[in-house]
PDB file of C-alpha atoms and ligand atoms in Angstrom:
ATOM      1  CA  MET A   1      -4.777   6.660 -22.152  1.00 54.00           C
ATOM      2  CA  GLY A   2      -3.625  10.348 -22.431  1.00 51.00           C
ATOM      3  CA  LYS A   3      -3.904  12.788 -19.549  1.00 65.00           C
ATOM      4  CA  ARG A   4      -7.483  12.165 -18.828  1.00 89.00           C
ATOM      5  CA  PHE A   5      -6.891   9.494 -16.211  1.00 97.00           C
ATOM      6  CA  TYR A   6      -4.123   8.853 -13.554  1.00 98.00           C
ATOM      7  CA  HIS A   7      -2.529   5.436 -13.673  1.00 98.00           C
ATOM      8  CA  ALA A   8      -2.808   4.228 -10.083  1.00 98.00           C
ATOM      9  CA  ARG A   9       0.969   3.047 -10.103  1.00 98.00           C
ATOM     10  CA  HIS A  10       2.038   6.738 -10.776  1.00 97.00           C
ATOM     11  CA  PHE A  11      -0.791   8.517  -9.084  1.00 98.00           C
ATOM     12  CA  ALA A  12       1.066  10.791  -6.672  1.00 97.00           C
ATOM     13  CA  HIS A  13       3.753  11.567  -9.190  1.00 97.00           C
ATOM     14  CA  SER A  14       1.480  12.358 -12.042  1.00 97.00           C
ATOM     15  CA  LEU A  15      -0.825  14.472  -9.909  1.00 97.00           C
ATOM     16  CA  LYS A  16       2.175  16.529  -8.760  1.00 97.00           C
ATOM     17  CA  LYS A  17       3.206  16.974 -12.427  1.00 97.00           C
ATOM     18  CA  ARG A  18      -0.112  17.692 -14.022  1.00 96.00           C
ATOM     19  CA  SER A  19      -1.892  19.461 -11.365  1.00 96.00           C
ATOM     20  CA  PRO A  20       0.361  20.916  -8.624  1.00 97.00           C
ATOM     21  CA  ARG A  21      -2.518  22.908  -7.008  1.00 97.00           C
ATOM     22  CA  ARG A  22      -4.382  19.579  -6.466  1.00 96.00           C
ATOM     23  CA  TYR A  23      -1.282  17.775  -5.303  1.00 98.00           C
ATOM     24  CA  ALA A  24      -0.715  20.594  -2.764  1.00 98.00           C
ATOM     25  CA  ARG A  25      -4.110  19.580  -1.051  1.00 96.00           C
ATOM     26  CA  VAL A  26      -2.811  16.003  -0.441  1.00 97.00           C
ATOM     27  CA  ALA A  27       0.936  16.573  -0.273  1.00 98.00           C
ATOM     28  CA  GLY A  28       0.713  16.677   3.580  1.00 97.00           C
ATOM     29  CA  PRO A  29      -0.647  13.224   4.152  1.00 97.00           C
ATOM     30  CA  ILE A  30       1.364  11.760   1.267  1.00 97.00           C
ATOM     31  CA  ARG A  31       4.567  13.150   2.958  1.00 96.00           C
ATOM     32  CA  ASP A  32       3.806  12.302   6.448  1.00 97.00           C
ATOM     33  CA  GLY A  33       2.187   8.954   5.900  1.00 96.00           C
ATOM     34  CA  SER A  34      -0.629   9.810   7.999  1.00 95.00           C
ATOM     35  CA  LEU A  35      -3.161   7.859   5.972  1.00 97.00           C
ATOM     36  CA  ARG A  36      -1.111   4.725   6.395  1.00 97.00           C
ATOM     37  CA  ILE A  37      -2.713   2.248   8.708  1.00 97.00           C
ATOM     38  CA  ALA A  38      -0.714   0.652  11.455  1.00 95.00           C
ATOM     39  CA  SER A  39      -3.017  -2.379  11.892  1.00 94.00           C
ATOM     40  CA  HIS A  40      -1.963  -3.098  15.526  1.00 93.00           C
ATOM     41  CA  SER A  41      -2.564   0.417  16.881  1.00 92.00           C
ATOM     42  CA  ARG A  42      -6.191   1.021  17.761  1.00 91.00           C
ATOM     43  CA  PRO A  43      -7.269   4.349  16.289  1.00 90.00           C
ATOM     44  CA  ALA A  44      -7.509   7.182  18.893  1.00 89.00           C
ATOM     45  CA  ASP A  45     -11.206   7.899  17.875  1.00 92.00           C
ATOM     46  CA  PRO A  46     -13.487   5.670  19.947  1.00 92.00           C
ATOM     47  CA  GLN A  47     -16.090   5.727  17.064  1.00 90.00           C
ATOM     48  CA  LEU A  48     -13.671   3.675  15.084  1.00 93.00           C
ATOM     49  CA  ALA A  49     -12.991   0.932  17.628  1.00 93.00           C
ATOM     50  CA  LYS A  50     -15.799  -1.421  16.347  1.00 91.00           C
ATOM     51  CA  TYR A  51     -14.435  -0.971  12.691  1.00 93.00           C
ATOM     52  CA  TRP A  52     -10.880  -1.485  13.816  1.00 95.00           C
ATOM     53  CA  ARG A  53     -11.700  -4.843  15.538  1.00 95.00           C
ATOM     54  CA  PHE A  54     -12.993  -6.038  12.118  1.00 95.00           C
ATOM     55  CA  ARG A  55     -10.325  -4.267  10.144  1.00 96.00           C
ATOM     56  CA  ARG A  56      -9.146  -7.682   8.393  1.00 97.00           C
ATOM     57  CA  ASN A  57     -12.650  -7.897   7.053  1.00 96.00           C
ATOM     58  CA  LEU A  58     -12.004  -4.683   5.174  1.00 98.00           C
ATOM     59  CA  PHE A  59      -8.585  -5.472   3.729  1.00 98.00           C
ATOM     60  CA  SER A  60      -7.175  -9.014   4.548  1.00 98.00           C
ATOM     61  CA  LEU A  61      -3.742  -7.586   3.853  1.00 98.00           C
ATOM     62  CA  ILE A  62      -4.035  -4.850   6.482  1.00 98.00           C
ATOM     63  CA  ASP A  63      -1.312  -6.174   8.712  1.00 97.00           C
ATOM     64  CA  GLY A  64       1.297  -5.810   6.066  1.00 97.00           C
ATOM     65  CA  GLY A  65       1.363  -1.996   6.912  1.00 95.00           C
ATOM     66  CA  GLY A  66       0.641  -0.757   3.372  1.00 97.00           C
ATOM     67  CA  ILE A  67      -2.957  -0.078   3.564  1.00 98.00           C
ATOM     68  CA  HIS A  68      -4.155   3.526   3.503  1.00 98.00           C
ATOM     69  CA  MET A  69      -7.584   4.762   4.750  1.00 98.00           C
ATOM     70  CA  THR A  70      -9.128   8.205   5.778  1.00 97.00           C
ATOM     71  CA  HIS A  71     -11.354   8.416   8.718  1.00 95.00           C
ATOM     72  CA  GLU A  72     -14.467   8.154   6.424  1.00 95.00           C
ATOM     73  CA  LEU A  73     -13.297   5.014   4.669  1.00 97.00           C
ATOM     74  CA  TRP A  74     -13.251   3.040   7.965  1.00 96.00           C
ATOM     75  CA  PHE A  75     -17.048   3.300   7.781  1.00 92.00           C
ATOM     76  CA  SER A  76     -17.373   2.963   3.904  1.00 94.00           C
ATOM     77  CA  VAL A  77     -14.950   0.404   2.328  1.00 97.00           C
ATOM     78  CA  THR A  78     -16.714  -2.531   1.134  1.00 97.00           C
ATOM     79  CA  PRO A  79     -15.595  -5.629   3.119  1.00 97.00           C
ATOM     80  CA  GLU A  80     -13.231  -7.690   1.099  1.00 98.00           C
ATOM     81  CA  GLU A  81     -15.408 -10.839   1.100  1.00 96.00           C
ATOM     82  CA  ILE A  82     -18.431  -8.965  -0.403  1.00 97.00           C
ATOM     83  CA  ALA A  83     -16.230  -7.090  -2.893  1.00 98.00           C
ATOM     84  CA  ALA A  84     -14.663 -10.297  -3.973  1.00 98.00           C
ATOM     85  CA  PHE A  85     -18.021 -11.950  -4.343  1.00 96.00           C
ATOM     86  CA  LEU A  86     -19.398  -9.138  -6.499  1.00 97.00           C
ATOM     87  CA  ALA A  87     -16.321  -9.192  -8.779  1.00 98.00           C
ATOM     88  CA  ARG A  88     -16.627 -13.034  -9.211  1.00 97.00           C
ATOM     89  CA  PHE A  89     -20.231 -12.602  -9.870  1.00 96.00           C
ATOM     90  CA  VAL A  90     -19.589 -10.105 -12.727  1.00 98.00           C
ATOM     91  CA  ARG A  91     -16.721 -12.166 -14.078  1.00 97.00           C
ATOM     92  CA  ALA A  92     -19.014 -15.303 -14.240  1.00 96.00           C
ATOM     93  CA  CYS A  93     -21.800 -13.412 -15.903  1.00 97.00           C
ATOM     94  CA  LEU A  94     -19.809 -11.475 -18.324  1.00 97.00           C
ATOM     95  CA  PRO A  95     -16.858 -13.779 -19.203  1.00 96.00           C
ATOM     96  CA  GLU A  96     -15.767 -11.619 -22.136  1.00 97.00           C
ATOM     97  CA  ALA A  97     -15.769  -8.284 -20.170  1.00 98.00           C
ATOM     98  CA  ARG A  98     -12.541  -6.411 -19.974  1.00 98.00           C
ATOM     99  CA  VAL A  99     -13.376  -2.972 -18.587  1.00 98.00           C
ATOM    100  CA  VAL A 100     -15.076  -2.145 -15.240  1.00 98.00           C
ATOM    101  CA  LEU A 101     -15.811   1.191 -14.054  1.00 98.00           C
ATOM    102  CA  ASP A 102     -16.094   1.761 -10.131  1.00 98.00           C
ATOM    103  CA  VAL A 103     -17.795   4.968  -9.590  1.00 98.00           C
ATOM    104  CA  PHE A 104     -17.381   6.176  -5.923  1.00 98.00           C
ATOM    105  CA  CYS A 105     -14.167   3.969  -5.601  1.00 98.00           C
ATOM    106  CA  GLY A 106     -13.322   5.141  -2.053  1.00 98.00           C
ATOM    107  CA  GLY A 107     -10.409   3.301  -0.730  1.00 98.00           C
ATOM    108  CA  GLY A 108     -10.524   0.729  -3.443  1.00 98.00           C
ATOM    109  CA  GLY A 109     -12.398  -2.109  -1.752  1.00 98.00           C
ATOM    110  CA  ASN A 110     -14.251  -2.919  -4.904  1.00 98.00           C
ATOM    111  CA  THR A 111     -11.645  -1.529  -7.445  1.00 98.00           C
ATOM    112  CA  ILE A 112      -9.113  -4.058  -6.157  1.00 98.00           C
ATOM    113  CA  GLN A 113     -11.282  -7.001  -6.409  1.00 98.00           C
ATOM    114  CA  PHE A 114     -12.363  -6.128  -9.915  1.00 98.00           C
ATOM    115  CA  ALA A 115      -8.833  -5.496 -10.930  1.00 98.00           C
ATOM    116  CA  LYS A 116      -7.924  -9.059  -9.659  1.00 98.00           C
ATOM    117  CA  LEU A 117     -10.317 -10.555 -12.390  1.00 98.00           C
ATOM    118  CA  PHE A 118     -10.483  -7.890 -15.160  1.00 98.00           C
ATOM    119  CA  PRO A 119      -7.736  -6.213 -17.112  1.00 98.00           C
ATOM    120  CA  ARG A 120      -8.768  -2.672 -16.855  1.00 98.00           C
ATOM    121  CA  VAL A 121     -10.574  -1.026 -14.021  1.00 98.00           C
ATOM    122  CA  TYR A 122     -11.426   2.679 -13.764  1.00 98.00           C
ATOM    123  CA  GLY A 123     -12.033   4.296 -10.301  1.00 98.00           C
ATOM    124  CA  VAL A 124     -13.733   7.709  -9.783  1.00 98.00           C
ATOM    125  CA  ASP A 125     -13.903   9.650  -6.661  1.00 98.00           C
ATOM    126  CA  PHE A 126     -14.112  13.311  -5.672  1.00 98.00           C
ATOM    127  CA  SER A 127     -11.698  12.926  -2.840  1.00 98.00           C
ATOM    128  CA  LEU A 128      -8.054  13.249  -3.739  1.00 98.00           C
ATOM    129  CA  GLU A 129      -7.170  11.428  -0.685  1.00 98.00           C
ATOM    130  CA  HIS A 130      -9.464   8.612  -1.362  1.00 98.00           C
ATOM    131  CA  LEU A 131      -7.886   8.217  -4.830  1.00 98.00           C
ATOM    132  CA  TYR A 132      -4.532   8.181  -3.336  1.00 98.00           C
ATOM    133  CA  CYS A 133      -5.831   5.409  -0.835  1.00 98.00           C
ATOM    134  CA  THR A 134      -7.087   3.488  -3.835  1.00 98.00           C
ATOM    135  CA  ALA A 135      -3.801   3.740  -5.550  1.00 98.00           C
ATOM    136  CA  GLN A 136      -1.705   2.663  -2.542  1.00 98.00           C
ATOM    137  CA  ASN A 137      -4.080  -0.266  -1.619  1.00 98.00           C
ATOM    138  CA  ALA A 138      -4.090  -1.452  -5.206  1.00 98.00           C
ATOM    139  CA  ALA A 139      -0.360  -1.570  -5.014  1.00 98.00           C
ATOM    140  CA  VAL A 140      -0.651  -3.625  -1.780  1.00 98.00           C
ATOM    141  CA  TYR A 141      -2.805  -6.236  -3.727  1.00 98.00           C
ATOM    142  CA  GLY A 142      -0.431  -6.077  -6.742  1.00 98.00           C
ATOM    143  CA  VAL A 143      -3.026  -4.849  -9.068  1.00 98.00           C
ATOM    144  CA  ASP A 144      -2.133  -1.008  -9.401  1.00 98.00           C
ATOM    145  CA  ASP A 145      -1.022  -1.673 -13.122  1.00 98.00           C
ATOM    146  CA  ARG A 146      -4.629  -2.526 -13.946  1.00 98.00           C
ATOM    147  CA  VAL A 147      -6.255   0.528 -12.245  1.00 98.00           C
ATOM    148  CA  TRP A 148      -6.862   4.071 -13.722  1.00 98.00           C
ATOM    149  CA  LEU A 149      -8.252   6.894 -11.614  1.00 98.00           C
ATOM    150  CA  LYS A 150     -10.292   9.842 -12.204  1.00 98.00           C
ATOM    151  CA  TYR A 151     -10.750  12.779  -9.937  1.00 98.00           C
ATOM    152  CA  GLY A 152     -14.092  14.698  -9.840  1.00 98.00           C
ATOM    153  CA  ARG A 153     -17.728  14.677  -8.997  1.00 98.00           C
ATOM    154  CA  TRP A 154     -19.427  11.804 -10.900  1.00 98.00           C
ATOM    155  CA  GLU A 155     -22.519  14.099 -11.815  1.00 97.00           C
ATOM    156  CA  GLN A 156     -20.121  16.489 -13.563  1.00 97.00           C
ATOM    157  CA  LEU A 157     -17.788  14.072 -15.052  1.00 98.00           C
ATOM    158  CA  SER A 158     -20.733  12.184 -16.450  1.00 97.00           C
ATOM    159  CA  ARG A 159     -22.318  15.428 -17.824  1.00 96.00           C
ATOM    160  CA  GLY A 160     -18.974  16.343 -19.331  1.00 97.00           C
ATOM    161  CA  GLY A 161     -18.646  12.992 -21.091  1.00 97.00           C
ATOM    162  CA  ALA A 162     -15.430  12.046 -19.254  1.00 97.00           C
ATOM    163  CA  PHE A 163     -16.113   8.317 -20.023  1.00 97.00           C
ATOM    164  CA  ASP A 164     -17.668   8.633 -23.385  1.00 96.00           C
ATOM    165  CA  ALA A 165     -14.627   7.377 -25.295  1.00 95.00           C
ATOM    166  CA  VAL A 166     -14.223   4.405 -22.929  1.00 97.00           C
ATOM    167  CA  SER A 167     -15.864   1.106 -23.749  1.00 98.00           C
ATOM    168  CA  VAL A 168     -17.181   0.215 -20.439  1.00 98.00           C
ATOM    169  CA  ASP A 169     -18.444  -3.454 -19.931  1.00 98.00           C
ATOM    170  CA  CYS A 170     -19.965  -2.950 -16.502  1.00 98.00           C
ATOM    171  CA  ILE A 171     -20.370  -0.099 -13.940  1.00 98.00           C
ATOM    172  CA  PHE A 172     -20.274  -0.746 -10.278  1.00 98.00           C
ATOM    173  CA  ALA A 173     -21.156   1.893  -7.622  1.00 98.00           C
ATOM    174  CA  SER A 174     -21.311   1.933  -3.896  1.00 98.00           C
ATOM    175  CA  PRO A 175     -22.745   5.587  -3.590  1.00 98.00           C
ATOM    176  CA  PRO A 176     -22.758   7.363  -0.259  1.00 96.00           C
ATOM    177  CA  TRP A 177     -25.748   6.383   1.872  1.00 93.00           C
ATOM    178  CA  GLY A 178     -25.973   9.423   3.826  1.00 86.00           C
ATOM    179  CA  GLY A 179     -24.350   8.317   7.067  1.00 76.00           C
ATOM    180  CA  PRO A 180     -25.517   5.501   9.615  1.00 72.00           C
ATOM    181  CA  ASN A 181     -28.877   7.161  10.162  1.00 80.00           C
ATOM    182  CA  TYR A 182     -30.196   5.198   7.127  1.00 82.00           C
ATOM    183  CA  LEU A 183     -30.780   2.344   9.594  1.00 81.00           C
ATOM    184  CA  ASN A 184     -33.351   4.491  11.563  1.00 86.00           C
ATOM    185  CA  LEU A 185     -35.552   4.640   8.452  1.00 89.00           C
ATOM    186  CA  GLU A 186     -38.071   1.912   7.894  1.00 91.00           C
ATOM    187  CA  VAL A 187     -37.740   2.372   4.211  1.00 95.00           C
ATOM    188  CA  TYR A 188     -34.854   4.035   2.552  1.00 96.00           C
ATOM    189  CA  ASP A 189     -35.988   6.411  -0.157  1.00 96.00           C
ATOM    190  CA  LEU A 190     -33.654   6.105  -3.220  1.00 97.00           C
ATOM    191  CA  GLU A 191     -34.596   9.477  -4.563  1.00 97.00           C
ATOM    192  CA  GLN A 192     -34.393  11.435  -1.346  1.00 95.00           C
ATOM    193  CA  HIS A 193     -31.457   9.891   0.680  1.00 95.00           C
ATOM    194  CA  LEU A 194     -29.029   8.492  -1.880  1.00 96.00           C
ATOM    195  CA  GLN A 195     -26.150  10.808  -2.595  1.00 95.00           C
ATOM    196  CA  PRO A 196     -24.933  12.701  -4.523  1.00 97.00           C
ATOM    197  CA  VAL A 197     -28.056  12.302  -6.652  1.00 97.00           C
ATOM    198  CA  GLY A 198     -31.344  10.196  -6.635  1.00 97.00           C
ATOM    199  CA  ILE A 199     -31.461   6.906  -8.082  1.00 98.00           C
ATOM    200  CA  THR A 200     -33.113   7.953 -11.379  1.00 98.00           C
ATOM    201  CA  SER A 201     -30.353  10.503 -12.195  1.00 98.00           C
ATOM    202  CA  LEU A 202     -27.730   8.198 -11.059  1.00 98.00           C
ATOM    203  CA  LEU A 203     -28.910   5.337 -13.289  1.00 98.00           C
ATOM    204  CA  LYS A 204     -29.503   7.591 -16.303  1.00 98.00           C
ATOM    205  CA  SER A 205     -25.857   8.795 -16.094  1.00 98.00           C
ATOM    206  CA  MET A 206     -24.712   5.118 -16.014  1.00 98.00           C
ATOM    207  CA  PHE A 207     -27.019   3.534 -18.628  1.00 98.00           C
ATOM    208  CA  ARG A 208     -25.416   6.023 -21.026  1.00 97.00           C
ATOM    209  CA  LEU A 209     -22.209   4.104 -20.815  1.00 98.00           C
ATOM    210  CA  SER A 210     -23.258   0.482 -20.170  1.00 98.00           C
ATOM    211  CA  LYS A 211     -26.292  -1.551 -19.800  1.00 98.00           C
ATOM    212  CA  ASN A 212     -24.666  -3.619 -17.079  1.00 98.00           C
ATOM    213  CA  VAL A 213     -24.871  -1.660 -13.823  1.00 98.00           C
ATOM    214  CA  ILE A 214     -24.676  -2.880 -10.098  1.00 98.00           C
ATOM    215  CA  LEU A 215     -25.392  -0.484  -7.186  1.00 98.00           C
ATOM    216  CA  PHE A 216     -24.585  -1.528  -3.573  1.00 98.00           C
ATOM    217  CA  LEU A 217     -27.556  -0.005  -1.756  1.00 98.00           C
ATOM    218  CA  PRO A 218     -28.817   0.002   1.823  1.00 96.00           C
ATOM    219  CA  ARG A 219     -30.711  -3.208   2.944  1.00 95.00           C
ATOM    220  CA  ASN A 220     -33.947  -1.213   3.649  1.00 95.00           C
ATOM    221  CA  SER A 221     -33.960   0.435   0.152  1.00 97.00           C
ATOM    222  CA  ASP A 222     -37.448   0.812  -1.450  1.00 97.00           C
ATOM    223  CA  LEU A 223     -37.660  -2.192  -3.873  1.00 97.00           C
ATOM    224  CA  LYS A 224     -40.866  -0.559  -5.352  1.00 97.00           C
ATOM    225  CA  GLN A 225     -38.777   2.483  -6.416  1.00 97.00           C
ATOM    226  CA  LEU A 226     -36.231   0.056  -7.880  1.00 97.00           C
ATOM    227  CA  ALA A 227     -38.998  -1.546  -9.954  1.00 97.00           C
ATOM    228  CA  ARG A 228     -40.402   1.786 -10.970  1.00 97.00           C
ATOM    229  CA  VAL A 229     -37.143   3.373 -12.082  1.00 98.00           C
ATOM    230  CA  THR A 230     -36.248   0.217 -14.047  1.00 98.00           C
ATOM    231  CA  ARG A 231     -39.497   0.371 -15.930  1.00 97.00           C
ATOM    232  CA  GLU A 232     -39.291   4.143 -16.460  1.00 98.00           C
ATOM    233  CA  LEU A 233     -35.694   4.030 -17.926  1.00 98.00           C
ATOM    234  CA  LEU A 234     -35.564   0.744 -19.628  1.00 97.00           C
ATOM    235  CA  GLY A 235     -39.202  -0.089 -20.560  1.00 97.00           C
ATOM    236  CA  PRO A 236     -42.147  -2.219 -19.123  1.00 95.00           C
ATOM    237  CA  GLU A 237     -40.487  -5.600 -19.624  1.00 95.00           C
ATOM    238  CA  ALA A 238     -37.124  -4.601 -18.068  1.00 96.00           C
ATOM    239  CA  LYS A 239     -36.004  -6.386 -14.837  1.00 96.00           C
ATOM    240  CA  CYS A 240     -33.809  -5.455 -12.047  1.00 97.00           C
ATOM    241  CA  LYS A 241     -32.379  -8.217  -9.813  1.00 96.00           C
ATOM    242  CA  VAL A 242     -31.775  -7.726  -6.302  1.00 97.00           C
ATOM    243  CA  LEU A 243     -29.247  -9.783  -4.348  1.00 95.00           C
ATOM    244  CA  TYR A 244     -29.331  -9.651  -0.512  1.00 95.00           C
ATOM    245  CA  VAL A 245     -25.812  -9.670   0.384  1.00 95.00           C
ATOM    246  CA  LYS A 246     -24.932 -11.222   3.719  1.00 93.00           C
ATOM    247  CA  MET A 247     -21.733 -11.555   5.613  1.00 91.00           C
ATOM    248  CA  ASN A 248     -21.249 -13.867   8.555  1.00 88.00           C
ATOM    249  CA  ALA A 249     -25.096 -14.121   8.334  1.00 88.00           C
ATOM    250  CA  HIS A 250     -25.554 -10.420   8.695  1.00 91.00           C
ATOM    251  CA  LEU A 251     -27.379  -8.531   5.875  1.00 94.00           C
ATOM    252  CA  LYS A 252     -24.940  -5.966   4.808  1.00 93.00           C
ATOM    253  CA  GLY A 253     -26.873  -4.424   1.891  1.00 96.00           C
ATOM    254  CA  LEU A 254     -28.467  -4.975  -1.436  1.00 97.00           C
ATOM    255  CA  ALA A 255     -26.873  -5.458  -4.789  1.00 98.00           C
ATOM    256  CA  ALA A 256     -29.221  -4.099  -7.361  1.00 98.00           C
ATOM    257  CA  ILE A 257     -28.422  -5.294 -10.814  1.00 98.00           C
ATOM    258  CA  TRP A 258     -29.389  -4.412 -14.300  1.00 98.00           C
ATOM    259  CA  GLY A 259     -28.294  -5.967 -17.698  1.00 98.00           C
ATOM    260  CA  ASP A 260     -29.575  -9.137 -19.306  1.00 97.00           C
ATOM    261  CA  ALA A 261     -26.412 -11.049 -18.786  1.00 97.00           C
ATOM    262  CA  LEU A 262     -26.331 -10.082 -15.152  1.00 97.00           C
ATOM    263  CA  VAL A 263     -30.019 -10.431 -14.450  1.00 96.00           C
ATOM    264  CA  ASN A 264     -30.631 -13.742 -16.153  1.00 94.00           C
ATOM    265  CA  TYR A 265     -27.643 -15.494 -14.684  1.00 87.00           C
ATOM    266  CA  GLU A 266     -28.368 -18.660 -12.572  1.00 82.00           C
ATOM    267  CA  PRO A 267     -25.894 -20.142 -10.391  1.00 74.00           C
ATOM    268  CA  ALA A 268     -25.267 -23.847 -10.807  1.00 74.00           C
ATOM    269  CA  PRO A 269     -26.565 -25.928  -7.787  1.00 76.00           C
ATOM    270  CA  GLU A 270     -24.001 -26.124  -5.012  1.00 72.00           C
ATOM    271  CA  GLN A 271     -21.413 -29.035  -5.828  1.00 70.00           C
ATOM    272  CA  PRO A 272     -19.800 -30.655  -2.993  1.00 67.00           C
ATOM    273  CA  GLU A 273     -16.822 -32.077  -5.134  1.00 62.00           C
ATOM    274  CA  ALA A 274     -13.796 -29.698  -5.684  1.00 56.00           C
ATOM    275  CA  PRO A 275     -13.679 -28.017  -9.028  1.00 53.00           C
ATOM    276  CA  PRO A 276     -11.683 -29.661 -11.940  1.00 46.00           C
ATOM    277  CA  ALA A 277      -7.972 -28.906 -11.780  1.00 42.00           C
ATOM    278  CA  GLU A 278      -7.775 -27.087 -15.057  1.00 41.00           C
ATOM    279  CA  GLU A 279     -10.180 -24.408 -13.877  1.00 35.00           C
ATOM    280  CA  SER A 280      -7.952 -21.439 -13.218  1.00 37.00           C
ATOM    281  CA  ALA A 281      -8.559 -18.908 -10.465  1.00 35.00           C
ATOM    282  CA  HIS A 282      -8.903 -16.138 -12.976  1.00 38.00           C
ATOM    283  CA  GLU A 283     -11.707 -17.823 -14.734  1.00 38.00           C
ATOM    284  CA  PRO A 284     -14.404 -18.451 -12.381  1.00 35.00           C
ATOM    285  CA  SER A 285     -17.312 -20.335 -13.254  1.00 36.00           C
ATOM    286  CA  ASN A 286     -20.823 -20.376 -11.734  1.00 34.00           C
ATOM    287  CA  ARG A 287     -19.610 -22.814  -9.232  1.00 35.00           C
ATOM    288  CA  ASP A 288     -17.712 -19.817  -7.724  1.00 35.00           C
ATOM    289  CA  ILE A 289     -20.946 -18.037  -6.664  1.00 37.00           C
ATOM    290  CA  PRO A 290     -21.937 -19.075  -3.300  1.00 36.00           C
ATOM    291  CA  ALA A 291     -25.725 -19.876  -3.307  1.00 31.00           C
ATOM    292  CA  SER A 292     -25.931 -18.491   0.304  1.00 33.00           C
ATOM    293  CA  PHE A 293     -25.565 -15.019  -1.306  1.00 38.00           C
ATOM    294  CA  TYR A 294     -28.710 -15.574  -3.275  1.00 38.00           C
ATOM    295  CA  ASP A 295     -32.005 -14.451  -1.842  1.00 36.00           C
ATOM    296  CA  ILE A 296     -33.398 -13.046  -4.946  1.00 36.00           C
ATOM    297  CA  ASP A 297     -36.288 -10.665  -5.529  1.00 35.00           C
ATOM    298  CA  ALA A 298     -36.413 -10.103  -9.181  1.00 31.00           C
TER     299      ALA A 298
HETATM  300  C1  LIG B 301     -19.302   4.271   0.153  1.00 58.86           C
HETATM  301  S1  LIG B 301     -17.783   5.050  -0.259  1.00 58.86           S
HETATM  302  C2  LIG B 301     -17.247   3.919  -1.452  1.00 58.86           C
HETATM  303  C3  LIG B 301     -16.380   2.776  -0.890  1.00 58.86           C
HETATM  304  C4  LIG B 301     -15.645   1.889  -1.993  1.00 58.86           C
HETATM  305  N1  LIG B 301     -16.602   1.114  -2.676  1.00 58.86           N
HETATM  306  C5  LIG B 301     -14.715   1.087  -1.183  1.00 58.86           C
HETATM  307  O1  LIG B 301     -14.883  -0.165  -1.170  1.00 58.86           O
HETATM  308  O2  LIG B 301     -13.685   1.572  -0.803  1.00 58.86           O
HETATM  309  C6  LIG B 301     -18.460   6.289  -1.247  1.00 58.86           C
HETATM  310  C7  LIG B 301     -17.290   7.195  -2.012  1.00 58.86           C
HETATM  311  O3  LIG B 301     -17.910   8.190  -2.772  1.00 58.86           O
HETATM  312  C8  LIG B 301     -17.089   9.362  -2.844  1.00 58.86           C
HETATM  313  N2  LIG B 301     -18.074  10.333  -3.286  1.00 58.86           N
HETATM  314  C9  LIG B 301     -19.009  10.949  -2.752  1.00 58.86           C
HETATM  315  N3  LIG B 301     -19.729  11.771  -3.559  1.00 58.86           N
HETATM  316  C10 LIG B 301     -19.209  11.707  -4.637  1.00 58.86           C
HETATM  317  C11 LIG B 301     -19.438  12.326  -5.938  1.00 58.86           C
HETATM  318  N4  LIG B 301     -20.335  13.321  -6.078  1.00 58.86           N
HETATM  319  N5  LIG B 301     -18.462  11.941  -7.088  1.00 58.86           N
HETATM  320  C12 LIG B 301     -17.514  11.176  -6.893  1.00 58.86           C
HETATM  321  N6  LIG B 301     -17.220  10.585  -5.749  1.00 58.86           N
HETATM  322  C13 LIG B 301     -18.064  10.838  -4.692  1.00 58.86           C
HETATM  323  C14 LIG B 301     -16.702   9.553  -1.463  1.00 58.86           C
HETATM  324  O4  LIG B 301     -15.506  10.358  -1.367  1.00 58.86           O
HETATM  325  C15 LIG B 301     -16.446   8.066  -1.078  1.00 58.86           C
HETATM  326  O5  LIG B 301     -15.171   7.844  -1.218  1.00 58.86           O
END
């Protein structure tokens, strides 16, 4: 893997050795353990109270004391149930896939769930603290041996060809939505509001590496823009599939999906009986995709 990526298991050690100046920026929280979440103590910031109440939705293993988060990650980690669903969905659609790239990996909510089902997962983030959290959290879930991390701004990494030598089977990204104000908008403009770049640039940078792309987007995203950008970048016949992702009956966001194998996938009708015994947990079939997640607008 060379020196281009940090193996999650040795993240802090490798960062210190290869880039002491970068390490110095996170040395404090690494040494004093201030990013470690003591699950039973409510955070001092009242803004976080609501997120803390639902902390086990973010990481079911949070009570074990090994989960790490920054203030920002309380708001932005993908809830585990959703991340697990998306990983199972990709696994069911792309049974041969080996490599997933999680751009904007944050605290590893998605990276971890992908790493449970795929042998190699790359996580990218421009926050060293977040990469450190991903590495720590991946260790809690016992998947840090499958996770490789890259520090930097996605726009620059992509322009510089940082992943050109990697054969990526699928790209997932949960880009920043620009704070909770997105809910005040009737329609979320994917060119204006999405960060760090608009949807056209973001998708261009991703389609260079893989035709299979999933973006986790605000629930009020402009679907017309999705249709337009799909045709502009992939041709007049191309399709984007949109899954409305719900948790406990609440609409949490949209998964916008590109790539034939992902778009044309149909879940089998729900089957009441248990799956056959020989079906391993690591080889999900379409029975693993709960139909309730499907509310498709193709
Ligand atoms: C919504 S969070 C992702 C949460 C993640 N999926 C999880 O479950 O933990 C977005 C992340 O994007 C990172 N980010 C923002 N702009 C970035 C950029 N230009 N390049 C790389 N990472 C960026 C932030 O540091 C943040 O961790």
